Short mmCIF file of C-alpha atoms in Angstrom, two decimals:
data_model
loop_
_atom_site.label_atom_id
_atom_site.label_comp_id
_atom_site.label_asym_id
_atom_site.label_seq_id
_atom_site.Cartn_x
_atom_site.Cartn_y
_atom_site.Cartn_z
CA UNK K 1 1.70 -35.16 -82.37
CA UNK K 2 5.46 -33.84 -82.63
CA UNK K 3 4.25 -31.06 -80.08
CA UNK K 4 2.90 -33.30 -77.55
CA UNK K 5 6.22 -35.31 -78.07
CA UNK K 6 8.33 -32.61 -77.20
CA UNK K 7 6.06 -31.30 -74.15
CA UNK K 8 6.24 -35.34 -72.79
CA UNK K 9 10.25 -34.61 -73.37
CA UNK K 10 10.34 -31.44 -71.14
CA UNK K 11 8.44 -33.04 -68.35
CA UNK K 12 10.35 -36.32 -68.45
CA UNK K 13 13.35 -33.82 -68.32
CA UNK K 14 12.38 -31.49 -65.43
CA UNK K 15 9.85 -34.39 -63.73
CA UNK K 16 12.44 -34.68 -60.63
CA UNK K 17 12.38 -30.51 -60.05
CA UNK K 18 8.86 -30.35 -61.15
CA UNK K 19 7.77 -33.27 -58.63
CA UNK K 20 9.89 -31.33 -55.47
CA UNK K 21 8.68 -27.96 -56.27
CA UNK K 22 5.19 -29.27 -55.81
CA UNK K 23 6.01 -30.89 -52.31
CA UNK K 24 7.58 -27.50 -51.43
CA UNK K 25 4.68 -25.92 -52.27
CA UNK K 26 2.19 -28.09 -50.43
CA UNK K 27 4.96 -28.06 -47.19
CA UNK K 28 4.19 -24.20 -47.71
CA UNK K 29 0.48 -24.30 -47.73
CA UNK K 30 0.49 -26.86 -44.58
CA UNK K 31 2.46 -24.45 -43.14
CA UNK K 32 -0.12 -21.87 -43.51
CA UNK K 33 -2.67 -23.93 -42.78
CA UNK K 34 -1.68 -25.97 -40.08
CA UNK K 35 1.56 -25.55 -38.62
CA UNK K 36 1.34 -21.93 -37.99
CA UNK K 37 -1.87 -22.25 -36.13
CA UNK K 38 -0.57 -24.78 -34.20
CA UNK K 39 2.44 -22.71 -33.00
CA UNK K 40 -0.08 -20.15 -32.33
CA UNK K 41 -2.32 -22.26 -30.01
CA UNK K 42 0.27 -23.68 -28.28
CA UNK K 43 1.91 -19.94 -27.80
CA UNK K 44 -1.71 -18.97 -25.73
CA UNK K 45 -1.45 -22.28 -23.69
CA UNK K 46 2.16 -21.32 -22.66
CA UNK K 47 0.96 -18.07 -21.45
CA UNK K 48 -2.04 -18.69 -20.18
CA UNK K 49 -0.31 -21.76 -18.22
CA UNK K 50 2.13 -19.03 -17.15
CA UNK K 51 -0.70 -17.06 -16.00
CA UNK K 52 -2.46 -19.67 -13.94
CA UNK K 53 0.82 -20.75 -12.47
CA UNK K 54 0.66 -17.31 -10.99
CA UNK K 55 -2.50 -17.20 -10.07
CA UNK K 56 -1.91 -20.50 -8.42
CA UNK K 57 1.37 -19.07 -6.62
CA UNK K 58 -0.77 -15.98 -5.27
CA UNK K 59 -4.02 -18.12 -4.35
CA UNK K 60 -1.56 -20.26 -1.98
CA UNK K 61 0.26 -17.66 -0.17
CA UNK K 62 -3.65 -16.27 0.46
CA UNK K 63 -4.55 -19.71 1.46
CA UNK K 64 -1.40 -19.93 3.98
CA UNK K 65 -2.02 -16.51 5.29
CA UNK K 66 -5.42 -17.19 5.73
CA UNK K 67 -5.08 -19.98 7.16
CA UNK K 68 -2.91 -18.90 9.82
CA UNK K 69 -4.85 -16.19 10.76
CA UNK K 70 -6.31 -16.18 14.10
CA UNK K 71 -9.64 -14.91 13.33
CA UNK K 72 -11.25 -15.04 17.08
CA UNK K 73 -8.52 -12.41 18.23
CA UNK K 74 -8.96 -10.01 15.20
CA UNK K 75 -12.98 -10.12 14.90
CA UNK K 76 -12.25 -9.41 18.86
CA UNK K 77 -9.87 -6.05 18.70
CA UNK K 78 -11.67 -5.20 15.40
CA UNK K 79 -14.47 -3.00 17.41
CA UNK K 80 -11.67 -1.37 19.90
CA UNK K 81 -9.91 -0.65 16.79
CA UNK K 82 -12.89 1.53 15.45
CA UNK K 83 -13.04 3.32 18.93
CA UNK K 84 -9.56 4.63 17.90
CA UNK K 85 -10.41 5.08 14.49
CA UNK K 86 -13.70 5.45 13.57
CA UNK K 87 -15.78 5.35 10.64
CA UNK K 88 -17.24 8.69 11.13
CA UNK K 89 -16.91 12.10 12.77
CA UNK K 90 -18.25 10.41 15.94
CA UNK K 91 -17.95 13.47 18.10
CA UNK K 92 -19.33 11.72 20.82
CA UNK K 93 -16.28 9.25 21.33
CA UNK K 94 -14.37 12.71 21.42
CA UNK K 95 -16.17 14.06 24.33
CA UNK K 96 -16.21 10.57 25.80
CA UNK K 97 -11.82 10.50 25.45
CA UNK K 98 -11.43 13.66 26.92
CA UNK K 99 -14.03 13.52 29.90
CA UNK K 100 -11.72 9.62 30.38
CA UNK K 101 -8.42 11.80 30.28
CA UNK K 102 -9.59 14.43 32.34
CA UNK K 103 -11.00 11.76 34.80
CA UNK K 104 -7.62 10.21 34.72
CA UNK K 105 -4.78 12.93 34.22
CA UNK K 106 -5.47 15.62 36.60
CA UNK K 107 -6.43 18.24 34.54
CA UNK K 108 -9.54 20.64 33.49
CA UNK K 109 -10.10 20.65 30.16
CA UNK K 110 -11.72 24.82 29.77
CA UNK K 111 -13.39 24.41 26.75
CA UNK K 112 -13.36 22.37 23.42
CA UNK K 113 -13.45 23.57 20.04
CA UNK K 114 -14.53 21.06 16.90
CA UNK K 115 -14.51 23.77 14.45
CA UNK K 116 -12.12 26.11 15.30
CA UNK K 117 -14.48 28.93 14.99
CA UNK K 118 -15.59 28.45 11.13
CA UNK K 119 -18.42 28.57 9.79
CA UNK K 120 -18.41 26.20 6.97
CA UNK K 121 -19.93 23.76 5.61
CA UNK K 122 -19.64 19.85 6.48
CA UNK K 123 -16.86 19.28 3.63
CA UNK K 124 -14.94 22.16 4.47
CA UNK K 125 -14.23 20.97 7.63
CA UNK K 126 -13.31 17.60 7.23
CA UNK K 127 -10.19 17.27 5.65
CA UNK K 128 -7.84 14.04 4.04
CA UNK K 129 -4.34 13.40 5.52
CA UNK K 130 -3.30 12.75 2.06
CA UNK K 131 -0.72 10.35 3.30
CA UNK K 132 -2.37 8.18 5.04
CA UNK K 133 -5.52 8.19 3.48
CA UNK K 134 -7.68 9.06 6.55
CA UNK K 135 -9.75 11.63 7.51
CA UNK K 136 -9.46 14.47 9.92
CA UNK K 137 -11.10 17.00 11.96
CA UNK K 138 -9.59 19.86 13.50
CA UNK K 139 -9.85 20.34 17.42
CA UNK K 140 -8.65 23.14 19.53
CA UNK K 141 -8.49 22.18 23.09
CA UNK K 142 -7.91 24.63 25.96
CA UNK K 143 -6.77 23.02 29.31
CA UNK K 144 -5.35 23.94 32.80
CA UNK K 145 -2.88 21.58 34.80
CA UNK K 146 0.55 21.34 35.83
CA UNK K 147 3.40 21.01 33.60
CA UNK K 148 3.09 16.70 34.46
CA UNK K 149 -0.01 16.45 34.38
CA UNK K 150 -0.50 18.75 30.89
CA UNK K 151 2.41 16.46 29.57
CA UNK K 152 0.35 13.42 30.52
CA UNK K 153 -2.40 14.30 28.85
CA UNK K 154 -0.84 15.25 25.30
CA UNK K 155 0.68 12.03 25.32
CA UNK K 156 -2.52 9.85 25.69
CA UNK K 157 -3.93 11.55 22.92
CA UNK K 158 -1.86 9.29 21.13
CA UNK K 159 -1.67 6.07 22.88
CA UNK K 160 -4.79 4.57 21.43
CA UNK K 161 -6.69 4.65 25.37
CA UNK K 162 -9.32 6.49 23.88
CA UNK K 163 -10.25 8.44 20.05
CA UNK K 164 -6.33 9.12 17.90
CA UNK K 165 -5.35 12.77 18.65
CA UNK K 166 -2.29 14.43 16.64
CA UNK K 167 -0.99 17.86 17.99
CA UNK K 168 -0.40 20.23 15.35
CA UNK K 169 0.28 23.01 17.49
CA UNK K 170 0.20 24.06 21.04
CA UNK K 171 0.63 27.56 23.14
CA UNK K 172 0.61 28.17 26.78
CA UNK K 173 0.34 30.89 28.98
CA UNK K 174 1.35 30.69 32.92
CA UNK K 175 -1.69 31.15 35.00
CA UNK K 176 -0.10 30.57 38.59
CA UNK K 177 2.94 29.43 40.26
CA UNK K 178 2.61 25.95 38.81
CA UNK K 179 -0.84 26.11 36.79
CA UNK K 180 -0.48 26.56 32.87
CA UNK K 181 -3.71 27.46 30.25
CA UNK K 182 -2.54 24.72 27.34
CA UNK K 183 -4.40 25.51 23.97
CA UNK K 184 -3.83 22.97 21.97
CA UNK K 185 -4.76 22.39 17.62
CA UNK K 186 -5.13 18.96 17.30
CA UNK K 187 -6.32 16.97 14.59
CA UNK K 188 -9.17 13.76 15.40
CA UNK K 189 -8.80 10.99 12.73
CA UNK K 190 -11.54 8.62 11.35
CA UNK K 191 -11.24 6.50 9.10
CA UNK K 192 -13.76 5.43 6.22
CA UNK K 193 -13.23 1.48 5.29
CA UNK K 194 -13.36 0.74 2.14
CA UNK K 195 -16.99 -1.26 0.70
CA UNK K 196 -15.04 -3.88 -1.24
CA UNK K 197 -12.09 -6.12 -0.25
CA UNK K 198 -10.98 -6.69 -3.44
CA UNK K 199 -10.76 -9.77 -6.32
CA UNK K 200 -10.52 -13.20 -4.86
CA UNK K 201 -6.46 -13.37 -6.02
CA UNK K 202 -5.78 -10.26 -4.68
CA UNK K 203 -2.84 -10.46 -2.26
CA UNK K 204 -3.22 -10.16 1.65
CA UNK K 205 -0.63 -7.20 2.73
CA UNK K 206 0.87 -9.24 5.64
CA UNK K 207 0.26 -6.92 9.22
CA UNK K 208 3.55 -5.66 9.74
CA UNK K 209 5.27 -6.34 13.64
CA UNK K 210 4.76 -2.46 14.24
CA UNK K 211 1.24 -2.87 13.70
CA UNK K 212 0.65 -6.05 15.32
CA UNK K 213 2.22 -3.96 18.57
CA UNK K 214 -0.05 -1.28 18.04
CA UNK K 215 -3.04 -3.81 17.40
CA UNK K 216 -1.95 -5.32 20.31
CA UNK K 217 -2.03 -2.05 22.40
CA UNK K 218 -5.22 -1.32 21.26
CA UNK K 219 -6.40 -4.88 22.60
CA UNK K 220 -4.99 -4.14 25.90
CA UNK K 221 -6.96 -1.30 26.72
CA UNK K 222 -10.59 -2.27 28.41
CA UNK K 223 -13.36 -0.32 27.26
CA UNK K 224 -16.86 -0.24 28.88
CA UNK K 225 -19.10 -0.94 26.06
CA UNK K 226 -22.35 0.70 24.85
CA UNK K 227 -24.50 -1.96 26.65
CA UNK K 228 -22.34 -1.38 29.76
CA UNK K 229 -22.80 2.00 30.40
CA UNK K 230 -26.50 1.68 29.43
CA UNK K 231 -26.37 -0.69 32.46
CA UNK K 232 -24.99 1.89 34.70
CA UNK K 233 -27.68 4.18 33.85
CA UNK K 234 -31.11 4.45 34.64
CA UNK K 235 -33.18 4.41 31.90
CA UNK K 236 -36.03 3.42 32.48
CA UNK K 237 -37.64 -0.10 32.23
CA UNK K 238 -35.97 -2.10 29.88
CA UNK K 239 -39.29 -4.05 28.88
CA UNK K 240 -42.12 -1.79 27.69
CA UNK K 241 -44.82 -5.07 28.44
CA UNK K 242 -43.39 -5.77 32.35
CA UNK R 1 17.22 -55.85 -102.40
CA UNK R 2 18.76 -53.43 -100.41
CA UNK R 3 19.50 -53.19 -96.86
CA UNK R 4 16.90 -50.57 -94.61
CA UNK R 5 18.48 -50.02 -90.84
CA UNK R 6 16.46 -48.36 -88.28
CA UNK R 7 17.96 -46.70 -85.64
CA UNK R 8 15.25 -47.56 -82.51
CA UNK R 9 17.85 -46.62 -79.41
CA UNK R 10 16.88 -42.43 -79.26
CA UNK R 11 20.52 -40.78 -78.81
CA UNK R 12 20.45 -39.11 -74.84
CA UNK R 13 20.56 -35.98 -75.04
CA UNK R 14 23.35 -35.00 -71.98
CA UNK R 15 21.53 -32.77 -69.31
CA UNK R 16 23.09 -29.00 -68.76
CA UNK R 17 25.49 -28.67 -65.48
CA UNK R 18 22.33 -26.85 -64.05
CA UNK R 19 19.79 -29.14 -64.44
CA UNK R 20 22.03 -31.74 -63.54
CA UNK R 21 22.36 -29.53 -59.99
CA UNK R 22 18.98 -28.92 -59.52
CA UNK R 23 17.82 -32.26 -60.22
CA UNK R 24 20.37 -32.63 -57.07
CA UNK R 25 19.19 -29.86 -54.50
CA UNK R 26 15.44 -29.52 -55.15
CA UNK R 27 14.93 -33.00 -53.86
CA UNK R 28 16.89 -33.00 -51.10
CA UNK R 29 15.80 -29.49 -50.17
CA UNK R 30 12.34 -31.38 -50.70
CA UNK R 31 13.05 -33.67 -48.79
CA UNK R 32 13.99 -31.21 -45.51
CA UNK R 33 11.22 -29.33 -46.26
CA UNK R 34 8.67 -32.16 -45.67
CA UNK R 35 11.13 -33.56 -43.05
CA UNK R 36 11.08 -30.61 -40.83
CA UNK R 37 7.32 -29.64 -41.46
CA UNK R 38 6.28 -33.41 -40.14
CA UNK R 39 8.59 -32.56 -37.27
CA UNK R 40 7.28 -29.16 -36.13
CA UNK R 41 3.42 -30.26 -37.03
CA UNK R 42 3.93 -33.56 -34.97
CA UNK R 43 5.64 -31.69 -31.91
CA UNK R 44 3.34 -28.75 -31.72
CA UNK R 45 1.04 -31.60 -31.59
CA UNK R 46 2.12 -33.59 -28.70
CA UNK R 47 3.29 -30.16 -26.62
CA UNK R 48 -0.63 -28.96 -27.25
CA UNK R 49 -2.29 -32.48 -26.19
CA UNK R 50 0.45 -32.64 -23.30
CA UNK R 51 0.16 -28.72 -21.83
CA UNK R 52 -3.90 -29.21 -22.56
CA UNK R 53 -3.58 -31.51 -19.37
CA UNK R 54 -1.53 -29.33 -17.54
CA UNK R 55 -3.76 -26.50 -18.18
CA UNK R 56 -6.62 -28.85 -16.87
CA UNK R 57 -5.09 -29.69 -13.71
CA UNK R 58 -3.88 -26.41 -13.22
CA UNK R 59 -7.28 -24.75 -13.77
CA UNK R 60 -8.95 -27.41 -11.35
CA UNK R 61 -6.59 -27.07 -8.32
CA UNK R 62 -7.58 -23.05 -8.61
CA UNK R 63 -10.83 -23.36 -8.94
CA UNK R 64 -10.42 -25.57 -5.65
CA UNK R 65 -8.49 -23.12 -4.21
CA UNK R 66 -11.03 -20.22 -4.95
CA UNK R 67 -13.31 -22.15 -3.09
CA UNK R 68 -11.67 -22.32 -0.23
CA UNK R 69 -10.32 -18.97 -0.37
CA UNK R 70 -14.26 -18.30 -0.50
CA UNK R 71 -14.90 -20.28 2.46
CA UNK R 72 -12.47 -17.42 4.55
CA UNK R 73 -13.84 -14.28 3.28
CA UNK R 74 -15.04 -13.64 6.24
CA UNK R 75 -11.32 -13.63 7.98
CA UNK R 76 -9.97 -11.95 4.91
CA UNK R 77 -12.12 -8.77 5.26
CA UNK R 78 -11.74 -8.54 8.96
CA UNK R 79 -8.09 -8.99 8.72
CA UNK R 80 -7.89 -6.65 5.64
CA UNK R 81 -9.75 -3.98 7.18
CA UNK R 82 -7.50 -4.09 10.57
CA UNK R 83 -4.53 -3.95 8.23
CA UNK R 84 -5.94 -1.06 6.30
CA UNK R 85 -6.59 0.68 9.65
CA UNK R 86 -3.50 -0.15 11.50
CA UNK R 87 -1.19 1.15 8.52
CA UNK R 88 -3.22 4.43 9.04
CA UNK R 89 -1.91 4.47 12.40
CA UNK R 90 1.37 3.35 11.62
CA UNK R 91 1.78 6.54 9.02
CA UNK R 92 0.26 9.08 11.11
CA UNK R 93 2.48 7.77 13.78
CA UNK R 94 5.26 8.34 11.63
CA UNK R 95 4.59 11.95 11.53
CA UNK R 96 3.08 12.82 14.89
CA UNK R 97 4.84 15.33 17.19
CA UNK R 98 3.72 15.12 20.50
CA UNK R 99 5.82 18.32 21.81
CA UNK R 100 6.17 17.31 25.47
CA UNK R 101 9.90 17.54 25.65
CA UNK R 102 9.82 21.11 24.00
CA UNK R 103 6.99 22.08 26.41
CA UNK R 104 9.04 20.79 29.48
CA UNK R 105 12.58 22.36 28.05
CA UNK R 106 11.02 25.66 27.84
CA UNK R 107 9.07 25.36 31.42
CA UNK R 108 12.65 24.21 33.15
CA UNK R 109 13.92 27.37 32.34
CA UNK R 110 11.89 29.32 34.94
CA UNK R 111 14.43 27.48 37.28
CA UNK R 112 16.66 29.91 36.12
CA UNK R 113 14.93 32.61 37.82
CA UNK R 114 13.14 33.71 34.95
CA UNK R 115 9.61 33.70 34.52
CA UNK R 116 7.94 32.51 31.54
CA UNK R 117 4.80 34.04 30.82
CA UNK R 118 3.47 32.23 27.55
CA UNK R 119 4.76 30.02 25.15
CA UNK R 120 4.02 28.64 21.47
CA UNK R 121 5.31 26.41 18.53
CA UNK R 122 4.46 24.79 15.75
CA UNK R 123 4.60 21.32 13.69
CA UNK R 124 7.76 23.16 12.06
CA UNK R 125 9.51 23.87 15.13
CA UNK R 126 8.69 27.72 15.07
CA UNK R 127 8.48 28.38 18.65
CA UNK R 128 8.63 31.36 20.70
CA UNK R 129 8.04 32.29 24.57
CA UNK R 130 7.66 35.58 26.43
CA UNK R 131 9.20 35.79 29.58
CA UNK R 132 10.37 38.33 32.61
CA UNK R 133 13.67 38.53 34.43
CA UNK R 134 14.04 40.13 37.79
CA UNK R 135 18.01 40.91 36.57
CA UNK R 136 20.26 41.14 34.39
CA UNK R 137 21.96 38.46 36.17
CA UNK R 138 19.51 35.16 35.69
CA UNK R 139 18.91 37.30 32.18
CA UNK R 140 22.85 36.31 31.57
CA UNK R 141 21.82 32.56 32.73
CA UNK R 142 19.17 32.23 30.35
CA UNK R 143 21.19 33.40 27.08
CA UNK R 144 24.09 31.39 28.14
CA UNK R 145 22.01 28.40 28.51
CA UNK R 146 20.30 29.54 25.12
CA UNK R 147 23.84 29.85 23.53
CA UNK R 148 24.63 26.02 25.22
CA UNK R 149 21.46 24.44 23.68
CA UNK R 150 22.20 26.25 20.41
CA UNK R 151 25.68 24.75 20.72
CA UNK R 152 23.51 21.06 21.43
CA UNK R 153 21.73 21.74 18.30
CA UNK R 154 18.22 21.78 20.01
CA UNK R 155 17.67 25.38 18.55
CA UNK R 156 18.63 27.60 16.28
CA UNK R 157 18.16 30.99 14.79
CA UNK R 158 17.72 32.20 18.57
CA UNK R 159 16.69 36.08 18.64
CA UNK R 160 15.44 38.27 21.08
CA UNK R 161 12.52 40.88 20.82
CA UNK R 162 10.66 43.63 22.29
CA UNK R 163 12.95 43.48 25.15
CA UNK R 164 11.39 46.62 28.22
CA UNK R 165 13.07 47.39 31.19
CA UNK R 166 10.13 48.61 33.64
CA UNK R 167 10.75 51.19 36.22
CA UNK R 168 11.34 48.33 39.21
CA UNK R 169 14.10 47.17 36.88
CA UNK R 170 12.23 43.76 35.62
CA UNK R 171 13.17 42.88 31.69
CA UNK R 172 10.29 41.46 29.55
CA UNK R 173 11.24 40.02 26.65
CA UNK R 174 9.84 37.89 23.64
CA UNK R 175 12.72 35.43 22.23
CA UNK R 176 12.01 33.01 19.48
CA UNK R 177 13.93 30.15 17.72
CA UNK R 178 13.66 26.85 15.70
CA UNK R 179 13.19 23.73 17.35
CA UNK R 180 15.32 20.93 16.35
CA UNK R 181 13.09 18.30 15.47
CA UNK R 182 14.05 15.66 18.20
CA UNK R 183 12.45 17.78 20.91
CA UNK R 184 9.44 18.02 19.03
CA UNK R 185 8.76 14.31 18.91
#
């Protein structure tokens, strides 16, 4: 009886620290329990809204670049483009440029050489312009003219009339008066596009004014399609039932 | 009969300076405790249910925006792929030498009176061309006009080999030199 006395005493004594140590301790568990995941959820909201605000950002400057895109005149050039630039080795738009710049510059073109005398096999010769991420294959070109003519002709290599040429090297020996043999190590380009055009927020690389000139070169330049030169050839009739 | 008192008021026994402290601060640090815990828990509150509707809107207008975006692929690849292809262009470009004006600078010098039998260079602007003089006098023309292109800065490390005097008196002669990069492009 005397204990329980002096134990109702003691808490009667400390009942005002005793009573706020117990809220503290609660606060603390509440803290635990539901404050801290709180702060948490509202931590991945912040970022996630941060991330979505970017999103948003990038999805709009697509949407405006998209939308002022004049898709008629690109899905237009977009074929002459791969006549520069092809997919493939295309040796056949080769022989097609040169017979177009003989035709038109005035000179002979003696012989052409697509593999520069190796035998190897179809990697070997095909090799990346590390740079810019295209494809190459070396030609050696042999050609007589006169110095204009021969100066003509290197320059539409690279003027996007026909297939894109790069001279790596040339060397030319007088033949006459005013005729010069011109052998010269070029390098054809194709080009192989990639399959995918990436994630729907990916950001359009705006076509700078440089290329827009060259696009706008290459749109320029009128070239017979497949179906017109088919035209201008016989081949036969066209209707296997008439 | 004699008097019996009873003493019924317990004497108070006078806290320590302590306990009289702490019977102070643990309340009132109590107090702020719970204060500041209702605060946080109530905020975080509000800021979740308010940024929740943020996050709502913000997810609809892309999902909106994806759609249309979807609507264009069509225009996107074409005018991805052209870019792709153009910047190809635009680096190769960069780099391409198309030698013409080396070609021609080296082909004007057979108005010297000089006669330039063959000619080569390269992408690094190692070039060298074989030529024959009739005399020592348009031989003089061409190395002073070598020297004054040297002195332009259009070539460089000029020499002069294999140089034969036949029995007619012609000169044949190999020189070679460095391009300067300008008359390479």
């Amino acid at each position: 009886m005397k204990l329980n006395l002096e134990i109702l005493s003691k808490l009667r004594k400390y009942e005002i620290i005793v009573a706020s140590g117990l809220v503290i301790v609660v606060v603390i568990i509440l803290i635990f329990t539901a404050l801290l995941p709180n702060f948490n959820r509202a931590q991945k909201i912040y970022r996630e809204q941060q991330n979505l605000t970017l999103k948003l950002d990038n999805l709009r400057k697509k949407d405006r670049t998209l939308s002022s895109i004049d898709y008629q005149y690109y899905k237009e050039n977009f074929p002459k483009i791969g006549y520069v630039l092809p997919e493939s080795k295309d040796y056949v738009s080769l022989f097609t440029t040169f017979d177009n710049l003989e035709k038109d510059g005035g000179v002979s073109v003696v012989k052409t050489d697509f593999q520069m005398g190796i035998v190897s096999t179809d990697s070997a010769r095909t090799q990346k312009n590390t740079s810019s991420g295209a494809y190459f294959i070396p030609v050696s070109i042999d050609l007589i003219g006169n110095i204009t003519s021969l100066s003509k002709f290197i320059k539409a290599l690279s003027d996007y009339s026909g297939r894109f040429l790069t001279v790596e090297n040339f060397s030319f020996v007088n033949k006459d008066f005013d005729t010069l043999l011109l052998t010269l190590n070029t390098r054809a380009y194709f080009y192989i596009l990639p399959t995918t055009i990436g994630s729907i927020d990916s950001p359009i690389t705006k076509i700078s004014q440089n290329q827009e000139k060259i696009l706008e070169k290459i749109g320029k330049i009128e070239r017979a399609t497949q179906e017109d030169t088919l035209n201008e050839k016989e081949i036969g009739k066209k209707d296997l039932f008439q | 009969m004699t008097k019996k008192s009873v003493n019924l008021i317990i004497r108070k026994e006078t806290d320590s300076i302590l306990l009289q402290r702490l019977n102070i601060f643990f309340p009132v640090f109590a107090s702020i405790f719970l204060i500041g815990f209702a605060l946080f828990f109530f905020g975080s509150i509000i800021y979740i249910n308010n940024n929740i509707t943020k996050y709502n809107i913000l997810k609809k207008e892309i999902e909106n925006l994806e759609k249309k975006i979807s609507g264009q692929k069509g225009t996107e690849g074409i005018y991805k792929l052209t870019s792709s292809r153009l910047s190809v262009f635009e680096q190769i470009e960069n780099v391409n030498l198309s030698f013409t004006p080396l070609i021609s600078e080296i082909y004007s010098l057979n108005d010297l009176g000089v006669k330039i039998k063959s000619a080569s260079a390269d992408n690094k602007g190692n070039t060298s061309f074989a030529l024959s003089a009739t005399s020592s006098a348009s031989l003089d023309q061409l190395v002073n006009t070598l020297i004054d292109k040297e002195r332009e800065k259009l070539f460089s490390k000029i020499e002069a080999h294999g140089i034969i005097r036949d029995k007619n008196g012609n000169y044949a002669l190999t020189i070679t030199f460095t391009t300067s990069p300008t008359l390479l492009k």
